[in-house]
Coordinates of C-alpha atoms in Angstrom, one line a residue:
M1 CA 0.1 0.0 0.0
P2 CA 1.2 3.5 -0.8
S3 CA 2.3 5.6 2.2
D4 CA 0.0 8.4 3.6
V5 CA 2.2 10.9 1.9
E6 CA 1.7 9.3 -1.6
G7 CA -2.2 9.6 -1.0
W8 CA -1.8 13.4 0.0
K9 CA 0.3 13.9 -3.0
D10 CA -2.0 12.1 -5.4
D11 CA -4.7 14.6 -4.2
V12 CA -2.8 17.8 -4.8
Y13 CA 0.8 18.3 -5.7
G14 CA 3.3 20.3 -7.9
T15 CA 2.5 23.6 -9.0
D16 CA -1.3 23.1 -8.2
I17 CA -0.3 23.6 -4.6
R18 CA 0.3 27.3 -4.9
Q19 CA -3.3 28.4 -5.4
H20 CA -4.0 26.6 -2.1
M21 CA -1.2 28.3 -0.4
E22 CA -2.4 31.7 -1.6
R23 CA -6.0 31.0 -0.5
F24 CA -4.8 29.9 3.0
A25 CA -2.6 33.2 3.1
E26 CA -5.5 35.3 2.3
E27 CA -7.8 33.7 4.8
G28 CA -5.2 33.1 7.6
W29 CA -3.6 30.3 9.6
D30 CA -7.1 29.1 10.9
A31 CA -8.1 28.4 7.4
I32 CA -5.9 25.4 7.3
P33 CA -8.1 22.6 8.6
E34 CA -6.5 21.3 11.8
D35 CA -7.2 17.7 10.9
E36 CA -5.4 18.2 7.7
H37 CA -2.3 20.0 8.9
D38 CA 0.1 16.8 8.2
A39 CA -1.3 16.7 4.7
W40 CA -1.0 20.3 3.8
F41 CA 2.3 20.8 5.5
E42 CA 3.7 18.0 3.4
R43 CA 2.4 19.5 0.3
F44 CA 3.7 23.1 1.3
K45 CA 7.3 21.6 1.1
W46 CA 7.2 21.6 -2.6
Y47 CA 7.1 25.4 -2.5
G48 CA 10.0 25.5 0.1
L49 CA 7.8 25.9 3.2
Y50 CA 8.4 23.8 6.3
H51 CA 6.1 24.0 9.4
Q52 CA 8.3 24.5 12.4
R53 CA 8.3 22.5 15.6
A54 CA 5.7 21.9 18.3
G55 CA 5.0 25.0 20.3
Q56 CA 5.7 27.2 17.1
E57 CA 2.2 26.5 15.4
S58 CA 1.6 29.1 12.6
Y59 CA 5.4 29.7 12.0
F60 CA 7.1 28.2 9.0
M61 CA 10.7 27.8 7.8
M62 CA 11.0 29.0 4.2
R63 CA 13.9 28.0 1.9
V64 CA 15.0 29.7 -1.2
G65 CA 17.2 27.6 -3.7
P66 CA 19.4 29.6 -6.2
P67 CA 21.0 27.0 -8.4
N68 CA 24.7 26.4 -7.4
G69 CA 24.3 29.0 -4.7
V70 CA 24.8 31.8 -7.2
L71 CA 23.2 35.0 -6.0
E72 CA 23.4 37.5 -9.1
P73 CA 23.7 41.3 -8.4
G74 CA 20.8 42.6 -6.3
M75 CA 19.8 39.2 -4.8
L76 CA 21.9 39.2 -1.6
R77 CA 20.2 42.6 -0.8
T78 CA 16.8 41.1 -1.4
I79 CA 17.6 38.3 0.8
G80 CA 18.6 40.7 3.6
E81 CA 15.5 42.8 3.1
I82 CA 13.1 39.9 3.3
A83 CA 14.9 38.7 6.5
K84 CA 14.5 42.0 8.1
K85 CA 10.9 42.4 7.0
Y86 CA 9.2 38.9 7.4
S87 CA 11.8 36.5 9.2
T88 CA 11.4 37.9 12.9
G89 CA 9.6 36.0 15.6
P90 CA 8.2 36.3 19.1
A91 CA 11.6 35.6 20.8
E92 CA 15.3 36.5 20.4
N93 CA 18.1 34.1 20.0
P94 CA 20.7 35.0 22.6
E95 CA 23.4 34.8 20.1
F96 CA 21.9 36.0 16.9
G97 CA 19.2 38.3 18.0
N98 CA 16.0 38.4 15.7
G99 CA 16.0 38.5 12.1
W100 CA 18.7 36.6 10.1
A101 CA 19.2 34.4 7.2
D102 CA 20.8 30.8 7.3
F103 CA 23.0 29.6 4.5
T104 CA 22.8 25.9 4.2
T105 CA 25.1 23.0 3.1
R106 CA 23.1 22.9 -0.1
Q107 CA 23.9 26.3 -1.1
A108 CA 20.4 27.6 -0.3
I109 CA 18.9 30.3 2.1
Q110 CA 16.5 29.6 5.0
Y111 CA 14.3 32.0 6.8
H112 CA 12.4 31.3 10.1
W113 CA 9.3 32.7 11.7
I114 CA 7.6 33.1 8.3
N115 CA 3.7 33.3 8.7
I116 CA 1.5 31.8 6.0
E117 CA -0.2 35.2 5.6
D118 CA 3.2 36.7 4.4
V119 CA 4.1 34.0 1.9
P120 CA 2.5 35.6 -1.2
D121 CA 4.4 38.8 -0.7
V122 CA 7.7 37.0 0.1
W123 CA 7.3 35.2 -3.1
D124 CA 6.5 38.5 -5.0
E125 CA 9.8 40.0 -3.6
L126 CA 11.8 37.0 -4.3
E127 CA 10.6 36.6 -7.9
E128 CA 11.2 40.2 -8.8
A129 CA 14.9 39.6 -7.8
G130 CA 15.0 36.3 -9.9
L131 CA 14.9 34.0 -6.9
S132 CA 12.4 31.2 -6.0
T133 CA 11.2 28.7 -3.5
L134 CA 10.1 26.3 -6.1
Q135 CA 11.0 22.8 -5.2
A136 CA 13.3 23.8 -2.5
C137 CA 11.8 20.9 -0.5
G138 CA 9.5 18.2 -1.3
D139 CA 9.8 15.0 -3.4
S140 CA 11.2 16.6 -6.3
W141 CA 14.4 18.0 -7.6
R142 CA 16.0 19.9 -5.0
N143 CA 18.6 22.9 -5.4
I144 CA 21.3 21.8 -7.7
V145 CA 24.7 22.1 -6.0
G146 CA 28.4 22.5 -7.4
C147 CA 31.4 24.2 -7.1
P148 CA 30.6 27.7 -5.8
V149 CA 33.0 29.4 -8.2
A150 CA 31.9 27.5 -11.3
G151 CA 32.7 29.5 -14.2
K152 CA 35.2 31.6 -12.5
D153 CA 37.6 29.0 -11.2
K154 CA 41.2 28.7 -12.6
N155 CA 41.2 25.2 -11.8
E156 CA 38.2 24.1 -13.8
H157 CA 38.1 21.4 -16.4
V158 CA 34.6 21.9 -17.5
D159 CA 32.3 24.9 -16.8
A160 CA 29.7 23.2 -14.6
L161 CA 27.4 26.1 -14.2
D162 CA 26.0 26.0 -17.8
T163 CA 24.9 22.3 -17.3
I164 CA 23.6 23.3 -13.7
H165 CA 21.5 26.1 -15.3
E166 CA 20.2 23.7 -18.0
L167 CA 19.2 21.0 -15.4
H168 CA 17.5 23.6 -13.3
D169 CA 15.5 25.2 -16.2
T170 CA 14.6 21.8 -17.4
F171 CA 13.5 19.9 -14.4
K172 CA 12.2 22.6 -12.0
G173 CA 8.4 22.7 -12.3
N174 CA 8.5 19.9 -14.8
D175 CA 5.4 17.8 -14.3
D176 CA 7.1 14.6 -15.5
H177 CA 9.6 15.0 -12.6
S178 CA 7.6 16.8 -10.0
N179 CA 6.3 13.9 -8.0
L180 CA 9.1 11.5 -7.0
P181 CA 9.2 8.9 -4.2
R182 CA 11.4 11.1 -2.1
K183 CA 13.8 14.1 -2.6
W184 CA 16.3 14.0 -5.6
K185 CA 19.6 15.7 -4.7
V186 CA 21.9 16.6 -7.7
S187 CA 25.5 17.7 -7.8
V188 CA 27.5 18.8 -10.8
T189 CA 31.3 19.4 -10.4
G190 CA 33.7 20.6 -12.9
C191 CA 36.8 21.5 -10.9
D192 CA 39.9 20.0 -9.4
E193 CA 38.7 20.4 -5.8
G194 CA 35.6 18.1 -5.9
C195 CA 33.6 20.6 -4.0
G196 CA 30.3 19.6 -5.5
Q197 CA 30.4 16.6 -3.2
G198 CA 29.0 14.3 -5.6
D199 CA 29.7 11.3 -3.5
I200 CA 26.9 12.2 -1.0
N201 CA 24.3 13.0 -3.7
D202 CA 21.4 11.1 -5.3
L203 CA 23.1 12.0 -8.6
G204 CA 26.6 13.2 -9.0
L205 CA 28.2 14.5 -12.2
E206 CA 31.9 14.5 -11.6
P207 CA 34.7 16.0 -14.0
A208 CA 36.2 13.5 -16.5
E209 CA 37.7 13.3 -20.0
K210 CA 37.2 10.6 -22.6
E211 CA 38.7 9.9 -26.0
I212 CA 35.9 9.9 -28.4
D213 CA 36.4 9.7 -32.2
G214 CA 40.1 10.5 -31.7
E215 CA 39.4 13.6 -29.7
T216 CA 39.8 14.1 -25.9
V217 CA 36.5 15.3 -24.7
E218 CA 35.8 16.9 -21.3
G219 CA 32.6 16.2 -19.5
F220 CA 31.3 14.1 -16.5
N221 CA 31.3 10.8 -15.1
V222 CA 28.1 9.6 -13.6
R223 CA 27.4 8.5 -10.1
V224 CA 24.2 7.3 -8.4
G225 CA 23.0 6.6 -4.9
G226 CA 24.8 8.6 -2.5
G227 CA 23.4 10.1 0.8
L228 CA 23.9 10.7 4.5
A229 CA 20.4 10.6 6.0
R230 CA 19.6 8.3 9.0
N231 CA 21.9 5.5 10.0
E232 CA 22.3 4.4 6.3
P233 CA 25.1 6.6 4.7
R234 CA 26.1 5.5 1.2
F235 CA 28.6 7.0 -1.2
A236 CA 27.3 7.2 -4.8
K237 CA 28.4 4.4 -7.1
N238 CA 30.1 4.6 -10.4
I239 CA 27.5 3.4 -13.0
D240 CA 30.2 3.3 -16.0
V241 CA 28.7 6.2 -17.8
F242 CA 30.4 9.3 -19.3
V243 CA 28.3 12.3 -20.6
T244 CA 29.2 15.3 -22.6
P245 CA 27.7 18.6 -21.2
E246 CA 25.3 18.4 -24.2
Q247 CA 24.0 14.9 -23.0
A248 CA 23.9 15.7 -19.2
A249 CA 20.2 16.7 -19.1
D250 CA 19.1 13.6 -20.9
V251 CA 20.9 11.2 -18.8
A252 CA 20.0 13.0 -15.6
G253 CA 16.3 13.0 -16.6
G254 CA 16.6 9.5 -17.5
L255 CA 17.8 8.7 -14.0
S256 CA 15.3 10.8 -12.4
A257 CA 12.4 9.0 -14.3
L258 CA 13.9 5.6 -13.4
F259 CA 13.7 6.6 -9.9
R260 CA 10.2 8.1 -10.3
D261 CA 9.0 4.7 -11.8
H262 CA 11.0 2.2 -9.6
G263 CA 11.6 3.9 -6.3
D264 CA 9.7 2.6 -3.2
R265 CA 6.6 4.5 -2.5
E266 CA 5.2 2.3 0.2
N267 CA 7.9 2.8 2.8
R268 CA 9.4 6.4 2.8
Y269 CA 12.3 5.2 4.8
N270 CA 13.5 3.0 1.9
A271 CA 12.4 5.6 -0.7
R272 CA 15.9 7.1 -1.6
I273 CA 17.4 5.9 -4.7
K274 CA 20.4 4.6 -2.6
F275 CA 18.3 1.5 -1.6
L276 CA 17.3 1.0 -5.2
V277 CA 21.1 1.0 -6.2
D278 CA 21.7 -1.5 -3.2
E279 CA 18.9 -3.7 -4.6
W280 CA 19.9 -3.7 -8.2
G281 CA 23.5 -2.9 -8.3
P282 CA 25.1 -0.3 -10.6
E283 CA 25.1 -2.6 -13.6
K284 CA 21.5 -3.1 -13.6
V285 CA 20.9 0.8 -13.0
R286 CA 23.0 1.4 -16.1
D287 CA 21.4 -1.3 -18.1
V288 CA 17.7 -0.2 -17.3
L289 CA 18.7 3.4 -17.8
Q290 CA 20.1 2.5 -21.4
D291 CA 17.2 0.3 -22.4
E292 CA 14.2 2.3 -21.2
Y293 CA 15.0 5.9 -20.5
V294 CA 17.9 7.2 -22.9
D295 CA 17.5 7.0 -26.6
F296 CA 21.2 7.1 -27.6
E297 CA 24.2 4.9 -26.9
M298 CA 25.7 6.0 -23.8
H299 CA 29.4 6.2 -23.3
T300 CA 31.3 4.1 -20.9
A301 CA 33.0 6.1 -18.1
G302 CA 36.0 8.1 -18.9
E303 CA 39.1 8.9 -16.8
D304 CA 37.9 10.8 -13.6
L305 CA 39.8 13.5 -11.9
R306 CA 39.2 12.5 -8.5
E307 CA 42.8 12.4 -7.4
S308 CA 43.0 16.1 -7.4
Y309 CA 40.1 16.5 -5.0
S310 CA 40.9 18.6 -1.9
Y311 CA 37.5 19.7 -0.6
N312 CA 36.8 18.0 2.7
A313 CA 39.6 15.4 1.7
G314 CA 41.9 15.7 4.8
T315 CA 44.8 16.8 2.7
T316 CA 47.0 19.9 2.8
D317 CA 46.6 20.5 -1.0
G318 CA 44.3 22.8 -3.0
H319 CA 42.0 25.7 -1.7
A320 CA 39.7 23.3 -0.2
D321 CA 36.7 25.5 1.1
H322 CA 37.1 28.6 -1.1
V323 CA 37.6 30.7 2.0
G324 CA 40.2 33.4 1.5
V325 CA 41.4 35.5 -1.4
H326 CA 41.7 33.6 -4.7
E327 CA 42.3 34.6 -8.3
Q328 CA 39.6 34.0 -10.7
N329 CA 40.1 32.8 -14.4
D330 CA 39.6 36.5 -15.7
G331 CA 42.3 38.1 -13.6
N332 CA 39.9 39.5 -10.9
Y333 CA 39.6 37.8 -7.5
Y334 CA 37.0 36.2 -5.2
V335 CA 37.0 36.5 -1.5
G336 CA 35.5 33.7 0.6
L337 CA 34.2 34.8 3.9
N338 CA 33.6 32.5 6.8
V339 CA 30.0 32.7 8.2
L340 CA 30.1 30.7 11.4
V341 CA 27.4 28.0 11.4
G342 CA 26.1 29.8 8.3
R343 CA 23.8 32.4 10.2
M344 CA 24.0 36.2 9.2
G345 CA 21.9 39.0 10.7
A346 CA 19.6 40.8 8.2
D347 CA 21.4 44.1 8.6
E348 CA 24.7 42.5 8.0
V349 CA 23.4 40.7 5.0
I350 CA 22.4 44.1 3.5
E351 CA 25.7 45.6 4.6
L352 CA 27.6 42.7 2.8
A353 CA 25.3 43.4 -0.4
D354 CA 26.6 47.0 -0.3
I355 CA 30.3 45.8 0.0
A356 CA 29.8 43.4 -3.0
D357 CA 28.4 46.3 -5.1
E358 CA 31.2 48.8 -4.0
Y359 CA 34.1 46.4 -4.4
G360 CA 33.2 43.7 -6.9
S361 CA 30.3 43.1 -9.4
G362 CA 27.7 42.8 -6.7
E363 CA 27.5 38.9 -7.1
A364 CA 27.8 36.6 -4.2
R365 CA 27.7 32.8 -3.9
I366 CA 26.9 30.5 -1.3
T367 CA 29.2 27.4 -0.6
Q368 CA 28.3 24.0 0.8
R369 CA 30.2 24.7 4.1
Q370 CA 27.6 27.5 4.9
N371 CA 30.0 30.3 3.9
L372 CA 29.7 33.2 1.3
I373 CA 32.0 34.3 -1.5
L374 CA 32.1 37.8 -3.1
T375 CA 33.1 37.5 -6.7
D376 CA 34.8 39.7 -9.5
V377 CA 36.9 41.9 -7.2
P378 CA 39.5 43.8 -9.0
E379 CA 43.1 43.6 -7.6
E380 CA 43.1 47.1 -6.8
N381 CA 40.0 46.9 -4.7
L382 CA 41.3 44.0 -2.4
D383 CA 43.0 46.0 0.2
E384 CA 39.9 48.4 0.8
L385 CA 37.6 45.3 0.8
L386 CA 39.6 43.4 3.2
A387 CA 39.7 46.4 5.5
E388 CA 36.0 46.5 6.0
P389 CA 35.0 46.3 9.6
L390 CA 32.4 43.6 8.7
L391 CA 35.1 41.4 7.7
E392 CA 36.4 41.3 11.2
E393 CA 33.4 39.1 12.0
Y394 CA 33.1 37.4 8.6
S395 CA 36.6 36.7 8.1
P396 CA 38.6 35.5 4.9
D397 CA 41.1 34.1 7.3
P398 CA 39.4 32.6 10.3
H399 CA 40.8 30.2 12.9
P400 CA 40.5 26.5 11.9
F401 CA 38.1 25.7 14.6
Q402 CA 35.6 28.4 13.2
R403 CA 36.5 27.9 9.6
G404 CA 35.5 24.3 10.1
S405 CA 32.3 24.6 12.2
I406 CA 29.1 23.5 10.5
A407 CA 25.7 23.2 12.3
C408 CA 22.1 22.3 11.4
T409 CA 19.0 24.2 12.5
G410 CA 18.6 22.1 15.7
T411 CA 15.7 22.2 18.2
E412 CA 15.5 25.8 17.8
F413 CA 13.0 25.1 15.0
C414 CA 13.3 21.5 13.8
S415 CA 10.8 18.8 14.9
L416 CA 13.4 16.0 14.1
S417 CA 16.3 17.5 16.1
I418 CA 17.1 16.1 19.6
V419 CA 19.5 18.9 20.6
E420 CA 20.2 22.5 20.3
T421 CA 22.8 23.2 17.7
K422 CA 23.9 26.6 16.3
N423 CA 24.3 28.4 19.5
R424 CA 26.2 25.4 21.0
Q425 CA 28.5 25.1 17.9
V426 CA 29.3 28.8 18.2
R427 CA 30.2 28.3 21.9
Y428 CA 32.3 25.2 21.1
S429 CA 34.2 26.9 18.5
R430 CA 35.2 29.9 20.6
W431 CA 36.1 27.8 23.5
L432 CA 38.4 25.7 21.4
K433 CA 39.9 28.7 19.8
E434 CA 40.8 30.0 23.2
N435 CA 41.8 26.8 24.9
V436 CA 43.2 24.3 22.5
E437 CA 46.3 24.5 20.3
L438 CA 46.3 22.7 16.9
P439 CA 49.7 21.7 15.3
E440 CA 51.0 24.6 13.4
D441 CA 50.8 22.9 10.0
V442 CA 46.9 22.2 10.5
E443 CA 44.9 24.9 8.8
D444 CA 41.7 23.0 8.2
F445 CA 39.7 21.1 10.9
H446 CA 36.0 20.3 10.4
I447 CA 33.6 20.0 13.2
H448 CA 30.0 19.3 12.2
L449 CA 27.2 19.2 14.6
S450 CA 24.0 17.6 13.5
G451 CA 21.0 17.6 15.8
C452 CA 19.8 13.9 14.8
T453 CA 20.5 11.3 12.4
A454 CA 19.1 13.1 9.4
S455 CA 22.6 14.4 8.9
C456 CA 21.6 18.0 7.7
A457 CA 25.1 19.2 8.9
Q458 CA 26.8 16.2 7.0
P459 CA 28.6 15.0 10.3
Q460 CA 29.7 11.8 8.6
I461 CA 32.2 13.7 6.5
A462 CA 34.0 15.6 9.1
D463 CA 37.1 15.4 11.2
V464 CA 35.1 15.3 14.3
S465 CA 31.5 14.4 13.9
L466 CA 28.8 15.3 16.6
R467 CA 25.4 13.8 16.5
G468 CA 22.6 14.7 18.9
M469 CA 21.4 12.2 21.5
K470 CA 20.2 12.2 25.0
T471 CA 21.6 10.8 28.4
R472 CA 21.5 11.2 32.0
K473 CA 24.1 13.2 34.2
D474 CA 23.9 13.4 37.9
G475 CA 20.5 11.8 37.8
E476 CA 19.0 14.5 35.3
P477 CA 18.2 14.2 31.7
V478 CA 20.6 16.1 29.5
E479 CA 21.5 16.7 25.9
A480 CA 24.4 14.7 24.8
L481 CA 26.4 13.9 21.5
D482 CA 27.8 10.9 19.8
I483 CA 31.3 11.6 18.6
G484 CA 32.6 10.3 15.4
L485 CA 36.2 10.6 13.8
G486 CA 37.8 10.6 10.5
G487 CA 35.2 11.4 7.9
G488 CA 35.9 13.0 4.7
L489 CA 35.7 13.1 0.9
G490 CA 38.3 13.2 -1.8
E491 CA 39.7 10.5 -4.0
N492 CA 39.0 7.9 -1.4
P493 CA 36.0 9.1 0.6
N494 CA 35.5 7.7 4.2
F495 CA 32.5 8.0 6.6
A496 CA 33.3 8.9 10.2
D497 CA 33.7 6.0 12.7
W498 CA 31.5 6.6 15.7
V499 CA 33.9 5.8 18.5
T500 CA 32.0 7.4 21.7
Q501 CA 28.4 7.7 22.3
R502 CA 26.1 9.9 24.5
V503 CA 28.6 12.2 25.8
P504 CA 27.0 15.1 27.9
A505 CA 27.2 18.2 25.7
D506 CA 29.3 20.0 28.4
E507 CA 32.0 17.4 28.3
V508 CA 32.3 17.4 24.5
P509 CA 34.9 20.3 24.3
G510 CA 37.0 18.6 26.8
A511 CA 36.9 15.4 24.8
I512 CA 38.0 17.2 21.6
A513 CA 40.9 19.0 23.5
N514 CA 42.0 15.5 24.8
L515 CA 41.8 14.1 21.2
I516 CA 43.8 17.0 19.8
E517 CA 46.4 16.8 22.5
G518 CA 46.9 13.0 21.7
Y519 CA 47.0 13.8 17.9
A520 CA 49.7 16.4 18.4
A521 CA 51.8 14.2 20.8
D522 CA 51.6 10.9 18.8
R523 CA 51.3 12.0 14.9
E524 CA 54.1 11.3 12.5
E525 CA 55.7 14.5 11.0
G526 CA 53.1 16.0 8.5
E527 CA 50.5 13.5 9.2
T528 CA 47.1 14.9 8.7
F529 CA 44.3 14.4 11.3
R530 CA 42.4 12.0 8.8
E531 CA 45.5 10.0 8.2
F532 CA 46.0 9.7 11.9
V533 CA 42.6 8.4 12.4
V534 CA 42.7 5.8 9.7
D535 CA 45.7 4.3 11.1
R536 CA 44.3 3.7 14.5
D537 CA 41.6 1.2 15.6
E538 CA 38.4 2.2 17.2
E539 CA 39.5 1.3 20.8
T540 CA 42.6 3.5 20.6
L541 CA 40.5 6.4 19.2
S542 CA 37.9 6.1 21.7
E543 CA 40.5 6.3 24.5
L544 CA 41.7 9.5 22.8
V545 CA 38.3 11.0 23.1
E546 CA 38.1 11.2 26.7
P547 CA 35.0 13.2 28.0
E548 CA 36.0 15.8 30.5
E549 CA 34.4 18.7 32.3
T550 CA 36.3 22.0 31.7
S551 CA 35.7 25.7 32.1
Y552 CA 33.3 25.4 29.1
E553 CA 29.7 26.1 30.4
D554 CA 26.7 24.9 28.3
P555 CA 23.5 26.9 29.0
Y556 CA 21.2 24.4 26.9
M557 CA 22.3 21.0 28.7
H558 CA 18.9 20.6 30.4
N559 CA 16.5 21.8 27.8
T560 CA 15.8 18.3 26.5
K561 CA 13.4 19.8 24.1
Q562 CA 10.6 20.6 26.7
T563 CA 10.4 24.2 25.9
W564 CA 8.5 25.9 23.1
Y565 CA 11.8 27.6 22.2
P566 CA 15.2 26.4 23.5
Y567 CA 16.2 29.9 24.7
A568 CA 12.8 30.7 26.3
E569 CA 12.8 31.5 30.1
D570 CA 9.6 29.5 30.5
D571 CA 9.9 25.8 30.9
D572 CA 7.1 24.2 28.8
L573 CA 4.9 24.6 25.9
D574 CA 2.2 26.1 27.7
F575 CA 4.0 29.4 27.5
S576 CA 4.1 29.5 23.8
P577 CA 2.6 32.5 21.9
A578 CA 1.7 30.3 19.1
P579 CA -0.3 30.1 17.0
A580 CA 0.0 33.8 16.4
Y581 CA -0.7 36.5 14.0
P582 CA 2.0 38.0 11.7
D583 CA 2.6 40.7 14.3
D584 CA 3.4 37.9 16.7
T585 CA 0.2 38.6 18.8
P586 CA -1.1 35.3 20.2
M587 CA -4.3 34.2 18.7
S588 CA -5.5 33.0 22.0
A589 CA -5.8 36.7 23.0
D590 CA -9.0 36.8 21.0
D591 CA -10.5 34.4 23.6

């Protein structure tokens, strides 16, 4: 039997959802039938709207998906203005205040505290700037990701940006691909670094070259079935197909249709294509794709370029995360700024848009490490740009503990998360910076904090992986984290090994400090952290990660998700102002 979600989608899905959302916006929150909330909230995702967690009824997260994270001139300003006007709520975050944008690990933007009544106005402002929430969530093609400086990178083999735009234009809003068994995540990489992270996507197009009719042709090898979600991570598998940029849309569309027709619609847990690849194997995927979905003879895989990958690869080569000042292929420069845990205040977004206009072309780009890049900066403008006060906070030369910090949304808004994340990771990074010395040659150290096993912060591919759990300490329930080590991508990708479970959150910085002390003492000369971890067994690593109380204090330890907002003073859901009107006045006041 099809799942409940499949039944809801059969009734209304795709572009037809918009007219219903506009009607609910006109009539207000109460117009959404309470006994149909689950169905409508599932459908809303197709237009980028997620309902927030319990106690925050009537408030939504809205996701905006610019293909490959490219924000053309004017777009960054619009993002900040919308955040300031619509993305404020009934409470302040103690670290970030009220009104900000979150930049995500899929090169997208997320707003919080959005009211359904404001959604059409937000759409109008986004669309006027060339932005959209179309298929930012839901069971369809998600935002297509890739190298954040595609088209401008000196180390590029093939310009992936043209292919990304073709895929975006072909499959966003396409009725034949609008209702898939689950989400469909696509990555297109054309550079040396491997920063498209094709290995952890449903479909990854990775740079390759092949001899065809006596000529060396540059294009992409095709990998299928990657993903991190739950406790079932998979690296995408090579299906022995090479495509030219001109063939990419046909083959990508064929694979999307194959997933549409053969993916599991009865059990949503098994509905990702990684499970179909497990069942069929790469050879059958290729055979069915060729026989039923592609009307030309596909090439076998070409010579891949994975040996040069440095992005999240645990090496000291390359420019890895694009943070810093780098020359473009046209002689101008791009400047990568570290946005700690991906969150930036609305006023700061607008200020950064001013800076982008003044010193560059006005274009900005979002990376898969939750950072921002300003492009097209002439060399003569670099010194003045780098002297801007805003860059003291959003630095192009951050400390490794801050450069490598990634965090998901957490219990602040997410109904799946088990622990608070963003504020905690900020506090972790600052404490580590002040109290722990990395070896001098270590410039890149990744710590990813994910609030649950859904893995939105991509913890399995970090040096230190943190995953939300619960435990008891001194007889009280507290937030805790599993700790994993040694994850990363590159030529030979590796998932983290979970070596210690359920460490109370206030003992995690001490555990990391002990780990790094052991690494510094025992490493071979020049040995990277990932090499260090790979060469040791789980028991040895577990002993190195010794939990310890330190001077670090964690104000969120005892929340255990009982409040309507993790930073609220009141302790339970009864004190929530939700549901509320767009001005945050509680609807209960009408009684």
